[in-house]
Amino acid sequence: MALLSTSAMPRRGVLTLVALLLVALNLRPALTSVSPVLGNIAEALTLSPSLQGILTTLPVLFLGLAAPLAPRLVRRIGPERSVFAALVVLAVALLARPYIGTLGLFLGTAIAGGCIGIIGVLLPGIVKRDFPRRVSIMTGLYTVALNLGASAAAGTTEPLRQLLDGAWQGASQAASYSPWQGALAFWLLPAVIAALCWLPQLKDTKPTRVPVRRGARLRHDPLAWQVSLFMGLQSSLAYIVFGWLPTILQDRGLAAVTAGLALSVSILLQVSTAILAPWIGSRMRDQRTVLIGVMTLTLTGLLGCLYAPIDSIWLWIVVLGLGQGGTFSMALTLLALRAPDATTAASLSAMAQGIGYTLAALGPLLVGVLHDWSGGWNVVGFLVSVLGLGALVMALGAGRARQVASTQGTE
């Protein structure tokens, strides 16, 4: 990300590292904490499957819609204050969304997604600025922290709801309180902790001049579109898993805690291939073989979760996790490999994230619509197959050893 000046601030070493990792932990719990208790939310607020699909779609959509705000915030208040402001708003949204009705739930979820989108744009630039000789290591740690946060929220939200149900059963009967509300609101605590640890980063920070990157040439470059569409299609499958997998597995007979644990395990397994796939891909003549391999694992794992006997579910959870860890990390890796220079990499990243997250938002929404229409999950396999096959086709183009047209000198 070319959002930050390399001389904007002094290096802060370990303190910066800890703060960055704590912030990264908060980039997925707002999304993955909803799906384990989605059935409880739907029952309490009388949400149809289509509305449930919208709920799981909103944060993904706003990841993309809010991303262009990041450069504007940097110009006004600087990168560190922008991250801090986004963390504070994220904490407020996570606190408020379970307790202010249906409209508040949807609004709070959208705002949380927007905050995560802004932070997600800013952090890689801060990593590149403060750790210029350790970008690969820091990016790996950043990805691991992101996955740990996602996994923790997926695996512990339902047990937390059950714990609150047992501890406060009398209160919930005496007042209009539901344990799922406390379980969702719990995830404001990591955001508050991250914001407090981020405070030392605010000392002597200033607004930063950020050049405008239109990247007009990229919109006419077929390779840029192939990279962007691969980003979007694989992300769509990822957010279908985040938003719907526990509900699907519960309907197939798994207990709620086990279904949430399955998602948690799948996300944890992503860490291995998130590191391994780019390492292998960067050492090959092109990346088509690796991309096809990880996409095949992803599609096989998803279809196994939908159709294979439920007794074999842990096999498919493992396959799914290994596949999706590789597809996500390879999508990020392509942004660097397919760009001839840093300026073009920033433009390609902006294009791929904007198009990708907007496209990805359609996946969870369509799952809800199809489930509402059909009354079951079988038809979802058709959607998953179309998305997966589309990603495979895009991988054949995006994985070639070519580069997009340079945007230097065009803005």
Tab-separated table of C-alpha atoms in Angstrom, residues 28-400:
chain	number	residue	atom	x	y	z
A	28	ARG	CA	-12.531	-10.679	11.519
A	29	PRO	CA	-14.397	-11.299	14.846
A	30	ALA	CA	-17.177	-8.859	13.872
A	31	LEU	CA	-17.879	-11.192	10.931
A	32	THR	CA	-17.195	-14.674	12.295
A	33	SER	CA	-18.949	-14.127	15.644
A	34	VAL	CA	-22.354	-13.804	13.954
A	35	SER	CA	-22.655	-17.132	12.145
A	36	PRO	CA	-22.431	-19.432	15.242
A	37	VAL	CA	-25.430	-17.638	16.815
A	38	LEU	CA	-27.241	-16.724	13.593
A	39	GLY	CA	-30.087	-19.127	14.404
A	40	ASN	CA	-30.621	-17.492	17.811
A	41	ILE	CA	-30.571	-14.031	16.244
A	42	ALA	CA	-33.042	-15.080	13.548
A	43	GLU	CA	-35.402	-16.577	16.125
A	44	ALA	CA	-35.239	-13.558	18.419
A	45	LEU	CA	-35.698	-10.953	15.680
A	46	THR	CA	-37.798	-13.055	13.271
A	47	LEU	CA	-35.335	-12.838	10.407
A	48	SER	CA	-36.049	-14.763	7.209
A	49	PRO	CA	-33.184	-16.609	5.495
A	50	SER	CA	-32.979	-13.745	2.995
A	51	LEU	CA	-32.563	-11.209	5.795
A	52	GLN	CA	-29.995	-13.474	7.396
A	53	GLY	CA	-28.162	-13.424	4.074
A	54	ILE	CA	-28.224	-9.629	4.065
A	55	LEU	CA	-26.864	-9.591	7.620
A	56	THR	CA	-23.916	-11.787	6.644
A	57	THR	CA	-23.385	-9.736	3.470
A	58	LEU	CA	-23.306	-6.230	4.971
A	59	PRO	CA	-19.867	-6.315	6.632
A	60	VAL	CA	-18.259	-7.760	3.505
A	61	LEU	CA	-19.877	-5.129	1.289
A	62	PHE	CA	-18.751	-2.304	3.541
A	63	LEU	CA	-15.217	-3.677	3.621
A	64	GLY	CA	-15.025	-2.590	0.002
A	65	LEU	CA	-17.203	0.520	0.163
A	66	ALA	CA	-15.276	2.060	3.078
A	67	ALA	CA	-11.791	1.326	1.758
A	68	PRO	CA	-11.595	4.571	-0.317
A	69	LEU	CA	-12.105	6.550	2.908
A	70	ALA	CA	-8.699	5.454	4.214
A	71	PRO	CA	-6.579	7.800	2.047
A	72	ARG	CA	-8.870	10.732	2.926
A	73	LEU	CA	-8.497	10.026	6.640
A	74	VAL	CA	-4.731	9.781	6.281
A	75	ARG	CA	-4.623	13.163	4.584
A	76	ARG	CA	-6.684	14.748	7.367
A	77	ILE	CA	-5.465	13.135	10.591
A	78	GLY	CA	-2.612	10.790	9.721
A	79	PRO	CA	-2.447	6.966	9.572
A	80	GLU	CA	-2.078	6.291	13.306
A	81	ARG	CA	-5.034	8.445	14.303
A	82	SER	CA	-7.063	6.927	11.472
A	83	VAL	CA	-6.465	3.420	12.829
A	84	PHE	CA	-7.290	4.580	16.366
A	85	ALA	CA	-10.517	6.302	15.254
A	86	ALA	CA	-11.599	3.205	13.342
A	87	LEU	CA	-10.925	1.005	16.397
A	88	VAL	CA	-13.016	3.269	18.630
A	89	VAL	CA	-15.932	3.344	16.197
A	90	LEU	CA	-15.609	-0.441	15.762
A	91	ALA	CA	-15.867	-0.952	19.541
A	92	VAL	CA	-18.944	1.299	19.752
A	93	ALA	CA	-20.610	-0.520	16.850
A	94	LEU	CA	-19.925	-3.938	18.403
A	95	LEU	CA	-21.347	-2.768	21.729
A	96	ALA	CA	-24.479	-1.237	20.251
A	97	ARG	CA	-25.480	-3.647	17.491
A	98	PRO	CA	-26.947	-6.463	19.637
A	99	TYR	CA	-29.071	-4.150	21.796
A	100	ILE	CA	-30.848	-1.669	19.522
A	101	GLY	CA	-33.211	-3.858	17.545
A	102	THR	CA	-33.180	-5.211	14.021
A	103	LEU	CA	-32.265	-1.943	12.336
A	104	GLY	CA	-29.477	-1.360	14.847
A	105	LEU	CA	-28.122	-4.867	14.285
A	106	PHE	CA	-27.870	-4.280	10.546
A	107	LEU	CA	-26.508	-0.746	10.905
A	108	GLY	CA	-23.943	-1.725	13.531
A	109	THR	CA	-22.787	-4.662	11.424
A	110	ALA	CA	-22.339	-2.403	8.384
A	111	ILE	CA	-20.374	0.173	10.394
A	112	ALA	CA	-18.170	-2.557	11.863
A	113	GLY	CA	-17.409	-3.813	8.356
A	114	GLY	CA	-16.527	-0.295	7.238
A	115	CYS	CA	-14.119	0.193	10.150
A	116	ILE	CA	-12.424	-3.110	9.367
A	117	GLY	CA	-12.129	-2.118	5.705
A	118	ILE	CA	-10.367	1.136	6.627
A	119	ILE	CA	-7.960	-0.569	9.034
A	120	GLY	CA	-7.267	-3.312	6.514
A	121	VAL	CA	-6.123	-0.745	3.962
A	122	LEU	CA	-3.899	1.131	6.433
A	123	LEU	CA	-2.088	-1.667	8.276
A	124	PRO	CA	-0.050	-3.066	5.349
A	125	GLY	CA	1.291	0.425	4.664
A	126	ILE	CA	2.281	0.895	8.300
A	127	VAL	CA	4.008	-2.505	8.224
A	128	LYS	CA	5.940	-1.544	5.088
A	129	ARG	CA	6.954	1.799	6.584
A	130	ASP	CA	7.992	0.664	10.068
A	131	PHE	CA	9.483	-2.734	9.132
A	132	PRO	CA	10.900	-2.165	5.622
A	133	ARG	CA	13.377	-5.047	5.899
A	134	ARG	CA	10.918	-7.485	7.457
A	135	VAL	CA	7.833	-6.994	5.317
A	136	SER	CA	7.392	-10.712	4.524
A	137	ILE	CA	7.752	-11.792	8.164
A	138	MET	CA	5.450	-9.049	9.402
A	139	THR	CA	2.853	-9.794	6.736
A	140	GLY	CA	2.929	-13.443	7.788
A	141	LEU	CA	2.474	-12.517	11.449
A	142	TYR	CA	-0.297	-10.113	10.473
A	143	THR	CA	-2.098	-12.893	8.569
A	144	VAL	CA	-1.686	-15.325	11.461
A	145	ALA	CA	-3.127	-12.767	13.918
A	146	LEU	CA	-6.059	-12.112	11.586
A	147	ASN	CA	-6.807	-15.836	11.347
A	148	LEU	CA	-6.486	-16.325	15.101
A	149	GLY	CA	-9.028	-13.569	15.721
A	150	ALA	CA	-11.416	-15.062	13.201
A	151	SER	CA	-10.989	-18.553	14.635
A	152	ALA	CA	-11.442	-17.427	18.237
A	153	ALA	CA	-14.707	-15.660	17.467
A	154	ALA	CA	-16.032	-18.586	15.444
A	155	GLY	CA	-15.172	-21.166	18.079
A	156	THR	CA	-16.077	-19.383	21.325
A	157	THR	CA	-19.154	-17.250	20.574
A	158	GLU	CA	-21.645	-20.106	20.958
A	159	PRO	CA	-20.026	-21.512	24.141
A	160	LEU	CA	-20.042	-17.974	25.503
A	161	ARG	CA	-23.737	-17.655	24.664
A	162	GLN	CA	-24.436	-20.900	26.520
A	163	LEU	CA	-22.383	-19.725	29.498
A	164	LEU	CA	-24.319	-16.460	29.651
A	165	ASP	CA	-27.574	-18.367	29.259
A	166	GLY	CA	-26.777	-20.454	32.327
A	167	ALA	CA	-25.405	-17.608	34.405
A	168	TRP	CA	-28.107	-15.039	33.653
A	169	GLN	CA	-31.129	-17.180	32.935
A	170	GLY	CA	-33.204	-15.446	35.571
A	171	ALA	CA	-32.284	-12.014	34.303
A	172	SER	CA	-33.069	-12.967	30.727
A	173	GLN	CA	-36.505	-14.146	31.767
A	174	ALA	CA	-37.190	-11.057	33.865
A	175	ALA	CA	-36.098	-8.608	31.183
A	176	SER	CA	-35.897	-8.557	27.415
A	177	TYR	CA	-32.353	-9.907	27.432
A	178	SER	CA	-30.994	-12.679	25.232
A	179	PRO	CA	-27.643	-14.398	25.829
A	180	TRP	CA	-26.661	-14.039	22.151
A	181	GLN	CA	-26.563	-10.279	22.701
A	182	GLY	CA	-23.890	-10.539	25.381
A	183	ALA	CA	-21.960	-13.087	23.314
A	184	LEU	CA	-21.813	-10.673	20.356
A	185	ALA	CA	-21.053	-7.619	22.498
A	186	PHE	CA	-18.109	-9.464	24.104
A	187	TRP	CA	-16.040	-8.864	20.977
A	188	LEU	CA	-15.804	-5.144	21.690
A	189	LEU	CA	-13.248	-6.009	24.406
A	190	PRO	CA	-10.423	-6.955	21.990
A	191	ALA	CA	-11.112	-3.727	20.088
A	192	VAL	CA	-10.866	-1.672	23.294
A	193	ILE	CA	-7.630	-3.422	24.296
A	194	ALA	CA	-6.147	-2.848	20.836
A	195	ALA	CA	-7.146	0.837	20.932
A	196	LEU	CA	-5.473	1.304	24.324
A	197	CYS	CA	-2.287	-0.401	23.142
A	198	TRP	CA	-2.363	1.730	19.993
A	199	LEU	CA	-2.394	5.004	21.961
A	200	PRO	CA	1.447	5.315	22.140
A	201	GLN	CA	1.488	5.311	18.329
A	202	LEU	CA	-0.394	8.623	18.268
A	203	LYS	CA	2.482	10.699	19.673
A	204	ASP	CA	3.757	13.322	17.236
A	205	THR	CA	1.799	11.955	14.282
A	206	LYS	CA	0.689	14.275	11.518
A	207	PRO	CA	-1.555	14.146	8.449
A	208	THR	CA	0.183	12.542	5.478
A	209	ARG	CA	0.063	13.610	1.872
A	210	VAL	CA	-1.347	10.771	-0.184
A	211	PRO	CA	-1.142	10.894	-3.973
A	212	VAL	CA	-4.326	10.082	-5.841
A	213	ARG	CA	-4.118	6.842	-7.788
A	214	ARG	CA	-6.677	6.602	-10.514
A	215	GLY	CA	-5.150	3.604	-12.230
A	216	ALA	CA	-7.119	4.292	-15.430
A	217	ARG	CA	-4.959	1.930	-17.482
A	218	LEU	CA	-5.788	-1.003	-15.223
A	219	ARG	CA	-9.482	-0.815	-16.001
A	220	HIS	CA	-8.591	-1.653	-19.613
A	221	ASP	CA	-6.097	-4.393	-18.732
A	222	PRO	CA	-7.480	-7.981	-18.997
A	223	LEU	CA	-4.882	-9.300	-16.537
A	224	ALA	CA	-5.925	-6.732	-13.913
A	225	TRP	CA	-9.516	-7.899	-14.273
A	226	GLN	CA	-8.491	-11.544	-13.969
A	227	VAL	CA	-6.610	-10.797	-10.743
A	228	SER	CA	-9.545	-8.753	-9.415
A	229	LEU	CA	-12.132	-11.379	-10.285
A	230	PHE	CA	-10.033	-14.139	-8.743
A	231	MET	CA	-9.813	-12.029	-5.575
A	232	GLY	CA	-13.578	-11.528	-5.573
A	233	LEU	CA	-14.642	-15.105	-6.364
A	234	GLN	CA	-12.362	-16.739	-3.789
A	235	SER	CA	-13.410	-14.102	-1.222
A	236	SER	CA	-17.057	-14.844	-1.945
A	237	LEU	CA	-16.495	-18.489	-1.029
A	238	ALA	CA	-14.614	-17.434	2.106
A	239	TYR	CA	-17.429	-15.207	3.336
A	240	ILE	CA	-20.030	-17.856	2.558
A	241	VAL	CA	-18.052	-20.084	4.934
A	242	PHE	CA	-17.737	-17.335	7.558
A	243	GLY	CA	-21.408	-16.421	7.362
A	244	TRP	CA	-23.197	-19.712	6.821
A	245	LEU	CA	-21.096	-22.818	7.526
A	246	PRO	CA	-22.120	-23.227	11.212
A	247	THR	CA	-25.806	-22.827	10.313
A	248	ILE	CA	-25.497	-25.371	7.496
A	249	LEU	CA	-23.741	-27.872	9.757
A	250	GLN	CA	-26.324	-27.380	12.512
A	251	ASP	CA	-29.108	-28.126	10.046
A	252	ARG	CA	-27.195	-31.234	9.017
A	253	GLY	CA	-27.229	-32.473	12.613
A	254	LEU	CA	-24.197	-31.043	14.400
A	255	ALA	CA	-24.606	-29.401	17.793
A	256	ALA	CA	-24.234	-25.629	17.778
A	257	VAL	CA	-20.940	-25.697	19.703
A	258	THR	CA	-19.502	-28.361	17.397
A	259	ALA	CA	-20.570	-26.424	14.311
A	260	GLY	CA	-18.838	-23.295	15.588
A	261	LEU	CA	-15.763	-25.342	16.464
A	262	ALA	CA	-15.709	-26.745	12.929
A	263	LEU	CA	-15.496	-23.231	11.492
A	264	SER	CA	-12.834	-22.339	14.047
A	265	VAL	CA	-10.694	-25.356	13.136
A	266	SER	CA	-11.067	-24.618	9.434
A	267	ILE	CA	-9.821	-21.055	9.936
A	268	LEU	CA	-6.912	-22.182	12.118
A	269	LEU	CA	-5.779	-24.617	9.442
A	270	GLN	CA	-5.611	-21.736	6.975
A	271	VAL	CA	-2.482	-20.467	8.710
A	272	SER	CA	-0.329	-23.309	7.312
A	273	THR	CA	-1.191	-22.892	3.639
A	274	ALA	CA	-1.407	-19.100	3.964
A	275	ILE	CA	2.363	-19.222	4.503
A	276	LEU	CA	3.236	-22.274	2.391
A	277	ALA	CA	1.311	-21.552	-0.830
A	278	PRO	CA	2.955	-18.160	-1.600
A	279	TRP	CA	6.368	-19.587	-0.701
A	280	ILE	CA	5.902	-22.376	-3.244
A	281	GLY	CA	4.201	-20.161	-5.826
A	282	SER	CA	6.914	-17.501	-5.790
A	283	ARG	CA	9.509	-20.146	-6.639
A	284	MET	CA	7.676	-21.496	-9.692
A	285	ARG	CA	7.758	-20.239	-13.274
A	286	ASP	CA	4.139	-19.160	-12.872
A	287	GLN	CA	1.445	-19.624	-10.225
A	288	ARG	CA	-1.246	-21.497	-12.150
A	289	THR	CA	-0.483	-24.893	-10.628
A	290	VAL	CA	-0.613	-23.596	-7.053
A	291	LEU	CA	-3.781	-21.584	-7.713
A	292	ILE	CA	-5.566	-24.552	-9.272
A	293	GLY	CA	-4.442	-26.798	-6.414
A	294	VAL	CA	-5.704	-24.584	-3.597
A	295	MET	CA	-8.951	-23.747	-5.420
A	296	THR	CA	-9.616	-27.460	-5.999
A	297	LEU	CA	-9.097	-28.142	-2.295
A	298	THR	CA	-11.477	-25.298	-1.404
A	299	LEU	CA	-14.237	-26.445	-3.732
A	300	THR	CA	-13.845	-30.098	-2.687
A	301	GLY	CA	-13.995	-29.191	1.002
A	302	LEU	CA	-17.081	-27.015	0.597
A	303	LEU	CA	-18.992	-29.625	-1.391
A	304	GLY	CA	-17.976	-32.242	1.174
A	305	CYS	CA	-19.403	-30.090	3.969
A	306	LEU	CA	-22.664	-29.789	2.019
A	307	TYR	CA	-23.179	-33.330	0.738
A	308	ALA	CA	-20.809	-35.890	2.299
A	309	PRO	CA	-21.994	-38.008	5.250
A	310	ILE	CA	-21.911	-35.898	8.396
A	311	ASP	CA	-19.720	-38.494	10.123
A	312	SER	CA	-16.882	-37.507	7.773
A	313	ILE	CA	-17.272	-33.761	8.336
A	314	TRP	CA	-13.860	-33.263	9.968
A	315	LEU	CA	-12.099	-34.554	6.856
A	316	TRP	CA	-13.847	-31.937	4.730
A	317	ILE	CA	-13.220	-29.222	7.324
A	318	VAL	CA	-9.485	-29.957	7.056
A	319	VAL	CA	-9.574	-29.937	3.236
A	320	LEU	CA	-11.565	-26.683	3.231
A	321	GLY	CA	-9.224	-24.932	5.649
A	322	LEU	CA	-6.093	-25.931	3.753
A	323	GLY	CA	-7.638	-24.777	0.494
A	324	GLN	CA	-8.921	-21.405	1.678
A	325	GLY	CA	-5.707	-20.480	3.444
A	326	GLY	CA	-3.916	-20.893	0.135
A	327	THR	CA	-6.475	-19.088	-2.019
A	328	PHE	CA	-6.530	-15.992	0.209
A	329	SER	CA	-2.759	-15.692	0.516
A	330	MET	CA	-2.250	-16.331	-3.201
A	331	ALA	CA	-4.803	-13.638	-4.059
A	332	LEU	CA	-2.743	-11.175	-1.998
A	333	THR	CA	0.511	-12.430	-3.508
A	334	LEU	CA	-0.755	-11.867	-7.058
A	335	LEU	CA	-1.178	-8.164	-6.300
A	336	ALA	CA	2.595	-7.873	-5.908
A	337	LEU	CA	3.706	-10.372	-8.539
A	338	ARG	CA	1.563	-8.949	-11.330
A	339	ALA	CA	2.612	-5.310	-10.787
A	340	PRO	CA	5.847	-3.941	-12.330
A	341	ASP	CA	6.343	-1.245	-9.671
A	342	ALA	CA	5.081	-0.052	-6.284
A	343	THR	CA	2.778	2.587	-7.752
A	344	THR	CA	1.053	0.034	-9.960
A	345	ALA	CA	0.859	-2.438	-7.069
A	346	ALA	CA	-1.064	0.139	-5.024
A	347	SER	CA	-3.435	0.809	-7.928
A	348	LEU	CA	-3.947	-2.908	-8.610
A	349	SER	CA	-4.571	-3.554	-4.912
A	350	ALA	CA	-7.192	-0.805	-4.773
A	351	MET	CA	-8.928	-2.116	-7.892
A	352	ALA	CA	-8.853	-5.750	-6.763
A	353	GLN	CA	-10.122	-4.973	-3.255
A	354	GLY	CA	-12.874	-2.648	-4.451
A	355	ILE	CA	-14.172	-5.051	-7.077
A	356	GLY	CA	-13.336	-8.143	-5.053
A	357	TYR	CA	-15.160	-7.282	-1.826
A	358	THR	CA	-18.179	-5.935	-3.698
A	359	LEU	CA	-18.392	-9.198	-5.624
A	360	ALA	CA	-17.682	-11.228	-2.492
A	361	ALA	CA	-20.641	-9.630	-0.728
A	362	LEU	CA	-23.026	-11.260	-3.201
A	363	GLY	CA	-22.083	-14.775	-2.080
A	364	PRO	CA	-23.545	-14.763	1.451
A	365	LEU	CA	-26.585	-12.833	0.207
A	366	LEU	CA	-27.325	-15.354	-2.545
A	367	VAL	CA	-26.977	-18.237	-0.082
A	368	GLY	CA	-29.722	-16.697	2.042
A	369	VAL	CA	-31.952	-16.040	-0.976
A	370	LEU	CA	-31.487	-19.562	-2.343
A	371	HIS	CA	-32.129	-21.129	1.054
A	372	ASP	CA	-35.263	-19.005	1.460
A	373	TRP	CA	-36.463	-20.013	-1.998
A	374	SER	CA	-35.676	-23.734	-1.776
A	375	GLY	CA	-36.101	-24.376	1.943
A	376	GLY	CA	-32.857	-26.350	2.051
A	377	TRP	CA	-29.151	-26.270	1.338
A	378	ASN	CA	-28.802	-28.563	-1.679
A	379	VAL	CA	-29.144	-25.741	-4.206
A	380	VAL	CA	-26.333	-23.857	-2.452
A	381	GLY	CA	-23.963	-26.454	-3.863
A	382	PHE	CA	-24.759	-25.166	-7.354
A	383	LEU	CA	-23.830	-21.608	-6.332
A	384	VAL	CA	-20.614	-22.784	-4.682
A	385	SER	CA	-19.693	-24.774	-7.785
A	386	VAL	CA	-20.273	-21.823	-10.110
A	387	LEU	CA	-18.151	-19.537	-7.919
A	388	GLY	CA	-15.400	-22.126	-7.570
A	389	LEU	CA	-15.269	-22.937	-11.286
A	390	GLY	CA	-15.246	-19.225	-12.082
A	391	ALA	CA	-12.296	-18.757	-9.744
A	392	LEU	CA	-10.478	-21.631	-11.462
A	393	VAL	CA	-10.971	-19.987	-14.860
A	394	MET	CA	-9.667	-16.664	-13.531
A	395	ALA	CA	-6.702	-18.478	-11.955
A	396	LEU	CA	-5.623	-19.744	-15.370
A	397	GLY	CA	-5.295	-16.132	-16.524
A	398	ALA	CA	-4.120	-14.454	-13.320
A	399	GLY	CA	-1.544	-17.169	-12.656
A	400	ARG	CA	0.425	-16.546	-15.862
